[in-house]
Short mmCIF file of N, CA and C in Angstrom, two decimals:
data_model
loop_
_atom_site.label_atom_id
_atom_site.label_comp_id
_atom_site.label_asym_id
_atom_site.label_seq_id
_atom_site.Cartn_x
_atom_site.Cartn_y
_atom_site.Cartn_z
N MET A 1482 -124.17 -97.04 39.82
CA MET A 1482 -124.35 -96.14 40.80
C MET A 1482 -123.80 -94.98 40.56
N THR A 1483 -124.41 -93.84 40.62
CA THR A 1483 -123.76 -92.53 40.33
C THR A 1483 -123.63 -91.80 41.74
N TYR A 1484 -122.22 -91.45 41.96
CA TYR A 1484 -121.75 -90.85 42.99
C TYR A 1484 -121.59 -89.18 42.86
N GLY A 1485 -121.63 -88.78 41.81
CA GLY A 1485 -121.40 -87.37 41.52
C GLY A 1485 -122.81 -86.82 41.23
N LEU A 1486 -122.60 -85.48 40.97
CA LEU A 1486 -123.83 -84.67 40.60
C LEU A 1486 -123.59 -84.15 39.14
N PRO A 1487 -124.41 -84.99 38.17
CA PRO A 1487 -124.28 -84.85 36.83
C PRO A 1487 -124.47 -83.43 36.42
N ALA A 1488 -123.61 -83.03 35.50
CA ALA A 1488 -123.88 -81.60 34.79
C ALA A 1488 -124.10 -81.84 33.33
N SER A 1489 -123.96 -83.07 32.87
CA SER A 1489 -124.09 -83.44 31.48
C SER A 1489 -124.85 -84.81 31.31
N VAL A 1490 -125.33 -85.08 30.34
CA VAL A 1490 -125.90 -86.52 29.92
C VAL A 1490 -125.33 -86.96 28.59
N GLU A 1491 -125.16 -88.27 28.39
CA GLU A 1491 -124.83 -88.77 27.37
C GLU A 1491 -126.08 -89.28 26.52
N ILE A 1492 -126.03 -88.87 25.25
CA ILE A 1492 -127.20 -89.33 24.22
C ILE A 1492 -126.49 -89.67 22.93
N ASN A 1493 -126.84 -91.10 22.68
CA ASN A 1493 -126.36 -91.46 21.34
C ASN A 1493 -124.87 -91.09 21.13
N GLY A 1494 -123.99 -91.41 22.09
CA GLY A 1494 -122.63 -91.20 21.89
C GLY A 1494 -122.03 -89.70 22.15
N ASN A 1495 -122.98 -88.85 22.33
CA ASN A 1495 -122.67 -87.34 22.65
C ASN A 1495 -123.08 -86.81 24.00
N ASP A 1496 -122.10 -86.13 24.50
CA ASP A 1496 -122.38 -85.59 25.91
C ASP A 1496 -122.97 -84.23 25.62
N TYR A 1497 -124.11 -83.98 26.36
CA TYR A 1497 -125.01 -82.73 26.37
C TYR A 1497 -124.66 -81.99 27.64
N GLU A 1498 -124.58 -80.80 27.73
CA GLU A 1498 -124.56 -80.12 28.90
C GLU A 1498 -126.08 -79.89 29.21
N ILE A 1499 -126.38 -80.05 30.65
CA ILE A 1499 -127.67 -79.78 31.07
C ILE A 1499 -127.86 -78.63 32.14
N ARG A 1500 -129.01 -78.26 32.17
CA ARG A 1500 -129.21 -77.24 33.24
C ARG A 1500 -129.73 -78.06 34.55
N SER A 1501 -128.65 -78.06 35.56
CA SER A 1501 -129.00 -79.10 36.64
C SER A 1501 -129.45 -78.14 37.74
N ASP A 1502 -129.68 -76.99 37.61
CA ASP A 1502 -130.05 -76.15 39.01
C ASP A 1502 -131.56 -76.55 39.14
N TYR A 1503 -131.94 -76.63 40.54
CA TYR A 1503 -133.20 -77.03 40.78
C TYR A 1503 -134.31 -76.09 40.19
N ARG A 1504 -134.01 -74.73 39.96
CA ARG A 1504 -135.07 -73.80 39.28
C ARG A 1504 -135.26 -74.35 37.98
N ALA A 1505 -134.38 -74.75 37.19
CA ALA A 1505 -134.68 -75.16 35.90
C ALA A 1505 -135.43 -76.31 35.82
N ILE A 1506 -135.30 -77.27 36.74
CA ILE A 1506 -136.28 -78.34 36.82
C ILE A 1506 -137.65 -77.99 37.26
N LEU A 1507 -137.71 -77.05 38.06
CA LEU A 1507 -138.99 -76.67 38.47
C LEU A 1507 -139.74 -76.01 37.44
N ASP A 1508 -138.95 -75.32 36.54
CA ASP A 1508 -139.66 -74.77 35.24
C ASP A 1508 -139.91 -75.76 34.40
N ILE A 1509 -139.32 -76.83 34.32
CA ILE A 1509 -139.66 -77.91 33.38
C ILE A 1509 -140.94 -78.53 33.95
N LEU A 1510 -141.01 -78.80 35.12
CA LEU A 1510 -142.25 -79.36 35.83
C LEU A 1510 -143.34 -78.50 35.60
N GLU A 1511 -143.29 -77.08 35.63
CA GLU A 1511 -144.42 -76.36 35.37
C GLU A 1511 -144.81 -76.41 33.85
N ALA A 1512 -143.83 -76.42 33.05
CA ALA A 1512 -144.14 -76.70 31.54
C ALA A 1512 -145.03 -77.98 31.33
N ILE A 1513 -144.47 -78.88 32.00
CA ILE A 1513 -145.26 -80.19 31.63
C ILE A 1513 -146.70 -80.11 32.17
N ASN A 1514 -146.97 -79.27 33.36
CA ASN A 1514 -148.25 -79.36 33.77
C ASN A 1514 -149.17 -78.06 33.34
N ASP A 1515 -148.57 -77.52 32.12
CA ASP A 1515 -149.14 -76.17 31.67
C ASP A 1515 -150.41 -76.54 30.64
N PRO A 1516 -151.87 -76.46 31.12
CA PRO A 1516 -152.72 -76.78 30.35
C PRO A 1516 -152.89 -76.14 28.97
N GLU A 1517 -152.01 -74.99 28.88
CA GLU A 1517 -152.17 -74.47 27.52
C GLU A 1517 -151.16 -74.96 26.32
N LEU A 1518 -150.28 -75.76 26.99
CA LEU A 1518 -149.50 -76.59 25.79
C LEU A 1518 -149.83 -77.80 25.40
N THR A 1519 -149.42 -78.10 24.10
CA THR A 1519 -149.84 -79.26 23.50
C THR A 1519 -148.62 -80.29 23.91
N ASP A 1520 -148.98 -81.60 23.82
CA ASP A 1520 -147.75 -82.51 24.11
C ASP A 1520 -146.31 -82.27 23.47
N SER A 1521 -146.50 -81.89 22.16
CA SER A 1521 -145.40 -81.53 21.39
C SER A 1521 -144.66 -80.06 21.95
N ASP A 1522 -145.59 -79.21 22.30
CA ASP A 1522 -145.10 -77.96 22.79
C ASP A 1522 -144.38 -78.18 24.30
N ARG A 1523 -145.03 -79.21 25.00
CA ARG A 1523 -144.28 -79.50 26.37
C ARG A 1523 -143.04 -80.06 26.07
N ALA A 1524 -143.06 -80.96 25.25
CA ALA A 1524 -141.86 -81.73 24.83
C ALA A 1524 -140.82 -80.79 24.50
N GLU A 1525 -141.00 -79.80 23.56
CA GLU A 1525 -139.89 -78.80 23.18
C GLU A 1525 -139.45 -77.77 24.28
N ALA A 1526 -140.62 -77.53 25.09
CA ALA A 1526 -140.20 -76.68 26.45
C ALA A 1526 -139.09 -77.40 27.23
N VAL A 1527 -139.50 -78.71 27.58
CA VAL A 1527 -138.53 -79.42 28.42
C VAL A 1527 -137.19 -79.47 27.65
N LEU A 1528 -137.08 -79.73 26.45
CA LEU A 1528 -135.69 -80.03 25.87
C LEU A 1528 -135.12 -78.49 25.85
N ARG A 1529 -135.67 -77.35 25.71
CA ARG A 1529 -135.22 -76.06 25.59
C ARG A 1529 -134.54 -75.60 26.86
N ILE A 1530 -135.28 -75.79 28.01
CA ILE A 1530 -135.14 -75.60 29.23
C ILE A 1530 -133.94 -76.43 29.84
N PHE A 1531 -133.94 -77.69 29.48
CA PHE A 1531 -133.06 -78.53 30.01
C PHE A 1531 -131.53 -78.69 29.43
N TYR A 1532 -131.57 -78.33 28.18
CA TYR A 1532 -130.40 -78.31 27.20
C TYR A 1532 -130.12 -77.09 26.75
N PRO A 1533 -128.95 -76.50 27.35
CA PRO A 1533 -128.48 -75.00 26.90
C PRO A 1533 -128.20 -75.20 25.24
N GLN A 1534 -127.86 -76.21 24.68
CA GLN A 1534 -127.31 -76.16 23.35
C GLN A 1534 -128.41 -77.19 22.50
N PHE A 1535 -129.74 -77.08 22.79
CA PHE A 1535 -130.87 -77.61 22.29
C PHE A 1535 -130.82 -77.29 20.71
N GLU A 1536 -130.61 -76.17 20.39
CA GLU A 1536 -130.67 -75.88 18.87
C GLU A 1536 -129.80 -76.65 18.03
N GLU A 1537 -128.46 -77.06 18.68
CA GLU A 1537 -127.53 -77.69 17.86
C GLU A 1537 -127.84 -79.32 17.93
N MET A 1538 -128.87 -79.67 18.72
CA MET A 1538 -129.15 -81.13 18.88
C MET A 1538 -129.96 -81.62 17.74
N PRO A 1539 -129.31 -82.87 17.25
CA PRO A 1539 -130.16 -83.38 15.97
C PRO A 1539 -131.63 -83.91 16.32
N GLN A 1540 -132.46 -84.01 15.54
CA GLN A 1540 -133.93 -84.27 15.98
C GLN A 1540 -133.89 -85.69 16.43
N ARG A 1541 -133.19 -86.47 15.74
CA ARG A 1541 -133.04 -88.02 16.11
C ARG A 1541 -132.71 -88.22 17.56
N ASP A 1542 -132.20 -87.27 18.22
CA ASP A 1542 -131.67 -87.58 19.71
C ASP A 1542 -132.91 -87.03 20.80
N TYR A 1543 -133.88 -86.35 20.04
CA TYR A 1543 -135.03 -85.81 20.93
C TYR A 1543 -135.67 -86.82 21.78
N GLU A 1544 -135.88 -87.99 21.28
CA GLU A 1544 -136.62 -88.80 22.34
C GLU A 1544 -135.75 -89.24 23.43
N ARG A 1545 -134.62 -89.69 23.16
CA ARG A 1545 -133.46 -90.12 24.24
C ARG A 1545 -133.20 -88.97 25.13
N ALA A 1546 -133.33 -87.82 24.59
CA ALA A 1546 -132.96 -86.49 25.32
C ALA A 1546 -134.19 -86.44 26.40
N ILE A 1547 -135.13 -86.59 26.02
CA ILE A 1547 -136.45 -86.49 26.96
C ILE A 1547 -136.20 -87.57 28.08
N ASP A 1548 -135.93 -88.71 27.53
CA ASP A 1548 -135.74 -90.05 28.71
C ASP A 1548 -134.48 -89.55 29.46
N ARG A 1549 -133.44 -88.93 29.09
CA ARG A 1549 -132.38 -88.59 29.94
C ARG A 1549 -132.83 -87.53 30.89
N CYS A 1550 -133.64 -86.58 30.49
CA CYS A 1550 -134.19 -85.63 31.24
C CYS A 1550 -135.00 -86.11 32.54
N ILE A 1551 -135.95 -87.15 32.18
CA ILE A 1551 -136.77 -87.86 33.21
C ILE A 1551 -135.72 -88.54 34.02
N TRP A 1552 -134.81 -89.11 33.73
CA TRP A 1552 -133.69 -89.89 34.43
C TRP A 1552 -133.24 -88.88 35.48
N PHE A 1553 -132.85 -87.66 35.00
CA PHE A 1553 -132.13 -86.82 35.89
C PHE A 1553 -133.32 -86.06 36.88
N ILE A 1554 -134.47 -85.89 36.47
CA ILE A 1554 -135.40 -85.43 37.47
C ILE A 1554 -135.78 -86.56 38.41
N ASN A 1555 -135.50 -87.73 38.25
CA ASN A 1555 -135.83 -88.87 39.01
C ASN A 1555 -134.50 -89.25 39.59
N CYS A 1556 -133.44 -88.36 39.78
CA CYS A 1556 -132.29 -88.39 40.59
C CYS A 1556 -131.48 -89.61 40.00
N GLY A 1557 -131.49 -90.02 39.03
CA GLY A 1557 -130.64 -91.19 38.42
C GLY A 1557 -131.47 -92.47 38.67
N ASN A 1558 -132.70 -92.43 38.91
CA ASN A 1558 -133.59 -93.60 39.10
C ASN A 1558 -133.92 -94.17 37.74
N GLU A 1559 -133.62 -95.33 37.51
CA GLU A 1559 -134.00 -95.83 36.02
C GLU A 1559 -135.49 -96.75 36.08
N GLU A 1560 -136.12 -96.75 37.30
CA GLU A 1560 -137.13 -97.37 37.42
C GLU A 1560 -138.28 -96.93 36.60
N GLU A 1561 -139.11 -97.91 36.20
CA GLU A 1561 -140.15 -97.55 35.16
C GLU A 1561 -141.24 -96.84 35.94
N LEU A 1562 -142.03 -95.81 35.30
CA LEU A 1562 -143.20 -95.23 35.93
C LEU A 1562 -144.31 -96.25 36.36
N PRO A 1563 -145.02 -95.93 37.54
CA PRO A 1563 -146.15 -96.98 37.80
C PRO A 1563 -147.14 -96.98 36.91
N GLU A 1564 -147.69 -97.98 36.54
CA GLU A 1564 -148.83 -98.12 35.66
C GLU A 1564 -150.12 -97.28 36.19
N ASN A 1565 -150.15 -97.50 37.58
CA ASN A 1565 -151.40 -96.50 37.99
C ASN A 1565 -150.97 -95.18 38.35
N LYS A 1566 -151.38 -94.25 37.95
CA LYS A 1566 -150.88 -92.76 38.39
C LYS A 1566 -151.13 -92.66 39.93
N PRO A 1567 -150.27 -92.43 40.54
CA PRO A 1567 -150.63 -92.18 42.07
C PRO A 1567 -151.27 -90.86 42.12
N GLU A 1568 -152.21 -91.00 43.68
CA GLU A 1568 -152.88 -89.74 43.65
C GLU A 1568 -151.97 -88.57 43.83
N ARG A 1569 -152.35 -87.42 43.49
CA ARG A 1569 -151.65 -86.14 43.65
C ARG A 1569 -151.81 -85.60 44.93
N LEU A 1570 -150.62 -85.50 45.55
CA LEU A 1570 -150.41 -84.92 47.12
C LEU A 1570 -149.68 -83.63 47.12
N MET A 1571 -148.94 -83.17 46.25
CA MET A 1571 -148.24 -81.98 46.05
C MET A 1571 -148.29 -81.30 44.68
N ASP A 1572 -148.03 -79.97 44.70
CA ASP A 1572 -147.81 -79.23 43.36
C ASP A 1572 -146.66 -78.42 43.70
N TRP A 1573 -145.52 -78.47 42.83
CA TRP A 1573 -144.33 -77.83 43.12
C TRP A 1573 -144.58 -76.29 43.06
N GLN A 1574 -145.39 -75.89 41.98
CA GLN A 1574 -145.70 -74.60 41.77
C GLN A 1574 -146.55 -73.98 43.12
N GLN A 1575 -147.57 -74.59 43.41
CA GLN A 1575 -148.49 -74.04 44.37
C GLN A 1575 -147.75 -74.18 45.94
N ASP A 1576 -146.87 -75.41 46.09
CA ASP A 1576 -146.42 -75.41 47.43
C ASP A 1576 -145.00 -75.12 47.63
N PHE A 1577 -144.46 -74.58 46.58
CA PHE A 1577 -143.14 -74.11 46.64
C PHE A 1577 -142.75 -73.19 47.86
N SER A 1578 -143.44 -72.21 48.28
CA SER A 1578 -143.37 -71.24 49.51
C SER A 1578 -143.44 -72.32 50.74
N LEU A 1579 -144.26 -73.37 50.75
CA LEU A 1579 -144.31 -74.19 51.96
C LEU A 1579 -143.11 -75.05 51.91
N ILE A 1580 -142.39 -75.38 50.81
CA ILE A 1580 -141.34 -76.27 50.85
C ILE A 1580 -139.97 -75.63 51.05
N VAL A 1581 -139.79 -74.33 50.68
CA VAL A 1581 -138.46 -73.57 50.88
C VAL A 1581 -138.15 -73.66 52.37
N ALA A 1582 -138.82 -73.27 53.29
CA ALA A 1582 -138.48 -73.08 54.62
C ALA A 1582 -137.79 -74.31 55.00
N PRO A 1583 -138.49 -75.42 55.20
CA PRO A 1583 -137.85 -76.84 55.60
C PRO A 1583 -136.57 -77.19 54.69
N VAL A 1584 -136.63 -76.89 53.42
CA VAL A 1584 -135.38 -77.24 52.78
C VAL A 1584 -134.33 -76.40 53.23
N ASN A 1585 -134.57 -75.11 53.46
CA ASN A 1585 -133.57 -74.16 53.94
C ASN A 1585 -133.08 -74.77 55.28
N ARG A 1586 -133.85 -75.15 56.22
CA ARG A 1586 -133.49 -75.76 57.44
C ARG A 1586 -132.60 -77.04 57.37
N VAL A 1587 -133.00 -77.95 56.43
CA VAL A 1587 -132.20 -78.98 56.27
C VAL A 1587 -130.85 -78.66 55.74
N LEU A 1588 -130.76 -77.58 54.78
CA LEU A 1588 -129.38 -77.36 54.08
C LEU A 1588 -128.54 -76.35 54.86
N GLY A 1589 -129.40 -75.61 55.83
CA GLY A 1589 -128.66 -74.51 56.66
C GLY A 1589 -128.58 -73.30 55.96
N LYS A 1590 -129.14 -72.89 54.87
CA LYS A 1590 -129.04 -71.70 54.26
C LYS A 1590 -130.28 -71.46 53.20
N GLU A 1591 -130.31 -70.12 52.88
CA GLU A 1591 -131.41 -69.61 51.99
C GLU A 1591 -131.29 -70.04 50.63
N ILE A 1592 -132.02 -71.12 49.94
CA ILE A 1592 -131.85 -71.68 48.82
C ILE A 1592 -132.00 -70.79 47.71
N ARG A 1593 -133.09 -69.83 47.98
CA ARG A 1593 -133.46 -68.84 46.88
C ARG A 1593 -132.34 -67.76 46.63
N SER A 1594 -131.40 -67.48 47.58
CA SER A 1594 -130.27 -66.69 47.38
C SER A 1594 -129.03 -67.23 46.79
N LEU A 1595 -128.96 -68.49 46.61
CA LEU A 1595 -127.91 -69.27 46.21
C LEU A 1595 -127.95 -69.01 44.39
N ASP A 1596 -126.85 -68.75 43.91
CA ASP A 1596 -126.77 -68.70 42.46
C ASP A 1596 -127.02 -70.02 41.83
N TYR A 1597 -126.80 -71.29 42.61
CA TYR A 1597 -126.81 -72.48 41.88
C TYR A 1597 -127.17 -73.56 43.15
N LEU A 1598 -128.05 -74.56 42.88
CA LEU A 1598 -128.18 -75.50 43.77
C LEU A 1598 -128.70 -76.78 42.82
N HIS A 1599 -127.82 -77.85 42.75
CA HIS A 1599 -128.02 -78.95 42.00
C HIS A 1599 -129.33 -79.54 42.51
N TRP A 1600 -130.23 -79.98 41.41
CA TRP A 1600 -131.49 -80.65 41.54
C TRP A 1600 -131.38 -81.74 42.45
N TRP A 1601 -130.44 -82.53 42.44
CA TRP A 1601 -130.32 -83.77 43.41
C TRP A 1601 -130.09 -83.46 44.83
N THR A 1602 -129.35 -82.44 45.08
CA THR A 1602 -129.17 -81.78 46.19
C THR A 1602 -130.48 -81.20 46.98
N PHE A 1603 -131.27 -80.59 46.07
CA PHE A 1603 -132.40 -80.08 46.40
C PHE A 1603 -133.22 -81.12 46.89
N ILE A 1604 -133.48 -82.11 46.17
CA ILE A 1604 -134.22 -83.31 46.17
C ILE A 1604 -133.88 -84.17 47.50
N GLY A 1605 -132.48 -84.31 47.69
CA GLY A 1605 -131.92 -84.93 48.91
C GLY A 1605 -132.47 -84.06 50.32
N ALA A 1606 -132.59 -82.87 50.07
CA ALA A 1606 -133.00 -81.81 51.26
C ALA A 1606 -134.47 -82.04 51.51
N TYR A 1607 -135.22 -82.02 50.26
CA TYR A 1607 -136.68 -82.14 50.16
C TYR A 1607 -136.94 -83.38 50.99
N GLN A 1608 -136.37 -84.49 50.71
CA GLN A 1608 -136.58 -85.78 51.37
C GLN A 1608 -136.52 -85.94 52.62
N GLU A 1609 -135.84 -84.89 53.18
CA GLU A 1609 -135.40 -85.00 54.77
C GLU A 1609 -136.16 -83.79 55.47
N ILE A 1610 -137.08 -83.21 55.01
CA ILE A 1610 -137.81 -82.16 55.64
C ILE A 1610 -138.37 -82.36 56.89
N GLY A 1611 -139.09 -83.57 57.19
CA GLY A 1611 -139.72 -84.02 58.54
C GLY A 1611 -140.79 -83.19 58.69
N ASP A 1612 -141.25 -83.02 59.98
CA ASP A 1612 -142.35 -82.50 60.47
C ASP A 1612 -142.38 -80.85 60.13
N CYS A 1613 -143.42 -80.42 59.49
CA CYS A 1613 -143.55 -79.19 59.11
C CYS A 1613 -144.97 -78.84 58.59
N THR A 1614 -145.07 -77.67 58.21
CA THR A 1614 -146.39 -77.26 57.64
C THR A 1614 -146.59 -77.80 56.57
N PHE A 1615 -145.83 -77.96 55.52
CA PHE A 1615 -145.84 -78.77 54.26
C PHE A 1615 -146.35 -80.30 54.59
N ALA A 1616 -145.68 -81.09 55.42
CA ALA A 1616 -145.89 -82.32 55.80
C ALA A 1616 -147.29 -82.61 56.27
N GLN A 1617 -147.75 -81.71 57.15
CA GLN A 1617 -149.14 -81.46 57.67
C GLN A 1617 -150.21 -81.39 56.68
N ILE A 1618 -149.88 -80.49 55.67
CA ILE A 1618 -150.64 -80.27 54.48
C ILE A 1618 -150.89 -81.62 53.68
N VAL A 1619 -149.79 -82.18 53.35
CA VAL A 1619 -149.60 -83.41 52.48
C VAL A 1619 -150.35 -84.53 53.24
N ASN A 1620 -150.27 -84.60 54.74
CA ASN A 1620 -150.81 -85.65 55.32
C ASN A 1620 -152.64 -85.52 55.15
N ILE A 1621 -153.09 -84.29 55.31
CA ILE A 1621 -154.44 -84.19 55.20
C ILE A 1621 -154.84 -84.24 53.78
N ARG A 1622 -154.02 -83.83 52.77
CA ARG A 1622 -154.33 -84.32 51.40
C ARG A 1622 -154.53 -85.82 51.26
N GLN A 1623 -153.49 -86.58 51.78
CA GLN A 1623 -153.20 -88.05 51.52
C GLN A 1623 -154.62 -88.71 52.27
N LYS A 1624 -155.05 -88.31 53.52
CA LYS A 1624 -156.24 -88.70 54.07
C LYS A 1624 -157.58 -88.36 53.11
N LYS A 1625 -157.59 -87.20 52.73
CA LYS A 1625 -158.78 -87.00 51.79
C LYS A 1625 -158.80 -87.66 50.67
N ALA A 1626 -157.54 -87.93 50.11
CA ALA A 1626 -157.52 -88.78 48.66
C ALA A 1626 -158.00 -90.15 49.08
N HIS A 1627 -157.81 -90.69 50.20
CA HIS A 1627 -158.10 -91.96 50.43
C HIS A 1627 -159.36 -92.24 51.20
N GLY A 1628 -160.15 -91.08 51.31
CA GLY A 1628 -161.45 -91.17 51.95
C GLY A 1628 -161.28 -91.30 53.47
N LYS A 1629 -160.28 -91.20 53.92
CA LYS A 1629 -160.08 -91.18 55.51
C LYS A 1629 -160.55 -90.02 56.34
N LYS A 1630 -161.28 -90.13 57.53
CA LYS A 1630 -161.69 -89.31 58.25
C LYS A 1630 -160.48 -88.38 58.87
N LEU A 1631 -160.61 -87.27 58.99
CA LEU A 1631 -159.85 -86.36 59.62
C LEU A 1631 -160.05 -86.27 61.00
N ASP A 1632 -159.21 -86.24 61.76
CA ASP A 1632 -159.34 -85.96 63.44
C ASP A 1632 -159.91 -84.49 63.51
N LYS A 1633 -160.23 -84.10 64.75
CA LYS A 1633 -160.83 -83.05 65.00
C LYS A 1633 -159.81 -81.82 64.69
N ALA A 1634 -158.54 -82.06 65.25
CA ALA A 1634 -157.63 -80.94 65.09
C ALA A 1634 -157.21 -80.77 63.35
N GLU A 1635 -157.23 -81.90 62.62
CA GLU A 1635 -157.09 -81.89 61.22
C GLU A 1635 -158.23 -80.98 60.65
N GLN A 1636 -159.58 -81.45 60.89
CA GLN A 1636 -160.61 -80.81 60.42
C GLN A 1636 -160.46 -79.27 60.89
N GLU A 1637 -160.23 -78.86 61.88
CA GLU A 1637 -160.19 -77.44 62.06
C GLU A 1637 -158.91 -76.85 61.24
N TYR A 1638 -157.96 -77.44 61.27
CA TYR A 1638 -156.68 -77.10 60.28
C TYR A 1638 -157.09 -76.78 59.01
N TYR A 1639 -157.89 -77.80 58.47
CA TYR A 1639 -158.47 -77.79 57.13
C TYR A 1639 -159.32 -76.70 56.78
N LYS A 1640 -160.30 -76.35 57.77
CA LYS A 1640 -161.23 -75.31 57.63
C LYS A 1640 -160.58 -73.98 57.54
N LYS A 1641 -159.55 -73.81 58.40
CA LYS A 1641 -158.64 -72.56 58.45
C LYS A 1641 -157.54 -72.36 57.13
N ASN A 1642 -157.34 -73.51 56.63
CA ASN A 1642 -156.18 -73.37 55.61
C ASN A 1642 -156.59 -73.99 54.35
N ARG A 1643 -157.86 -74.20 53.90
CA ARG A 1643 -158.16 -74.85 52.57
C ARG A 1643 -157.45 -74.15 51.47
N ASN A 1644 -157.16 -72.78 51.57
CA ASN A 1644 -156.45 -72.09 50.33
C ASN A 1644 -155.00 -72.84 50.24
N LEU A 1645 -154.65 -73.44 51.17
CA LEU A 1645 -153.15 -74.05 51.10
C LEU A 1645 -153.35 -75.56 50.82
N ILE A 1646 -154.36 -76.34 51.22
CA ILE A 1646 -154.42 -77.53 51.11
C ILE A 1646 -155.26 -77.94 49.75
N ASP A 1647 -156.42 -77.29 49.31
CA ASP A 1647 -156.76 -77.58 48.08
C ASP A 1647 -156.20 -77.32 47.00
N PHE A 1648 -156.05 -78.15 46.08
CA PHE A 1648 -155.38 -77.64 44.92
C PHE A 1648 -155.94 -76.52 43.97
N LYS A 1649 -155.47 -75.75 43.57
CA LYS A 1649 -156.14 -74.63 42.78
C LYS A 1649 -156.14 -75.16 41.15
N ARG A 1650 -157.28 -75.04 40.63
CA ARG A 1650 -157.64 -75.35 39.31
C ARG A 1650 -156.93 -74.50 38.37
N GLN A 1651 -156.06 -75.09 37.51
CA GLN A 1651 -155.50 -74.27 36.36
C GLN A 1651 -156.53 -74.45 35.27
N TYR A 1652 -156.77 -73.20 34.75
CA TYR A 1652 -157.73 -73.01 33.58
C TYR A 1652 -156.85 -72.47 32.61
N THR A 1653 -157.47 -72.96 31.20
CA THR A 1653 -156.78 -72.52 29.88
C THR A 1653 -157.18 -71.15 29.74
N SER A 1654 -156.53 -70.33 28.74
CA SER A 1654 -156.65 -69.08 28.51
C SER A 1654 -158.32 -69.07 28.06
N GLN A 1655 -158.82 -69.88 27.38
CA GLN A 1655 -160.12 -70.16 26.69
C GLN A 1655 -161.28 -70.12 28.04
N GLU A 1656 -160.90 -71.00 28.95
CA GLU A 1656 -161.77 -71.17 30.22
C GLU A 1656 -161.76 -69.80 30.89
N GLU A 1657 -160.55 -69.18 31.08
CA GLU A 1657 -160.52 -67.88 31.83
C GLU A 1657 -161.48 -66.88 31.21
N ASP A 1658 -161.52 -66.85 29.74
CA ASP A 1658 -162.26 -65.91 29.10
C ASP A 1658 -163.76 -66.10 29.32
N VAL A 1659 -164.36 -67.43 29.40
CA VAL A 1659 -165.65 -67.87 29.61
C VAL A 1659 -166.13 -67.55 30.81
N ILE A 1660 -165.18 -67.74 32.01
CA ILE A 1660 -165.34 -67.42 33.40
C ILE A 1660 -165.49 -65.85 33.62
N SER A 1661 -164.51 -65.11 32.91
CA SER A 1661 -164.68 -63.77 32.92
C SER A 1661 -166.05 -63.03 32.43
N ARG A 1662 -166.57 -63.78 31.54
CA ARG A 1662 -167.92 -63.33 31.02
C ARG A 1662 -168.89 -63.60 31.84
N TRP A 1663 -168.90 -64.45 32.91
CA TRP A 1663 -169.82 -64.92 33.79
C TRP A 1663 -169.92 -63.84 34.83
N ILE A 1664 -168.72 -63.44 35.24
CA ILE A 1664 -168.59 -62.50 36.42
C ILE A 1664 -169.12 -61.12 36.00
#
């Protein structure tokens, strides 16, 4: 059990400082989901963002470094990822503005004005946000993902707020070029 908030991880007998601020982890999650990047580009982006001394890390430590980054993002949880990918109910990038207000409420401060907020503290607050606009949006996404009927109020809310509820498709630059030629 880990009681502290880690600022480093151990990899093959060496301690490596990490970027533990929530913004760095959100940058990592954005890189992981970037359709423009190859798998190796994603891995390199994760390592460069998470480890300030990445340039000094021997290549033999890269795989374990990725594992420790995932461990950190999972707040110290060593559990294996589920075999079946769960349905997507949120997107950190798209939903960030909806998440900030309830996290601010839980923590009692404006997190965007803080110089530093540990990822685990951010996630702890995120898990306690309770009833809010974001929770309502996730509830509607979950019902839609499972083919459940929305009640009348949810249907009306969905019609008025599709831009918040529906996930925006990320296009590669090649796809953007093709689309721009159509318009």
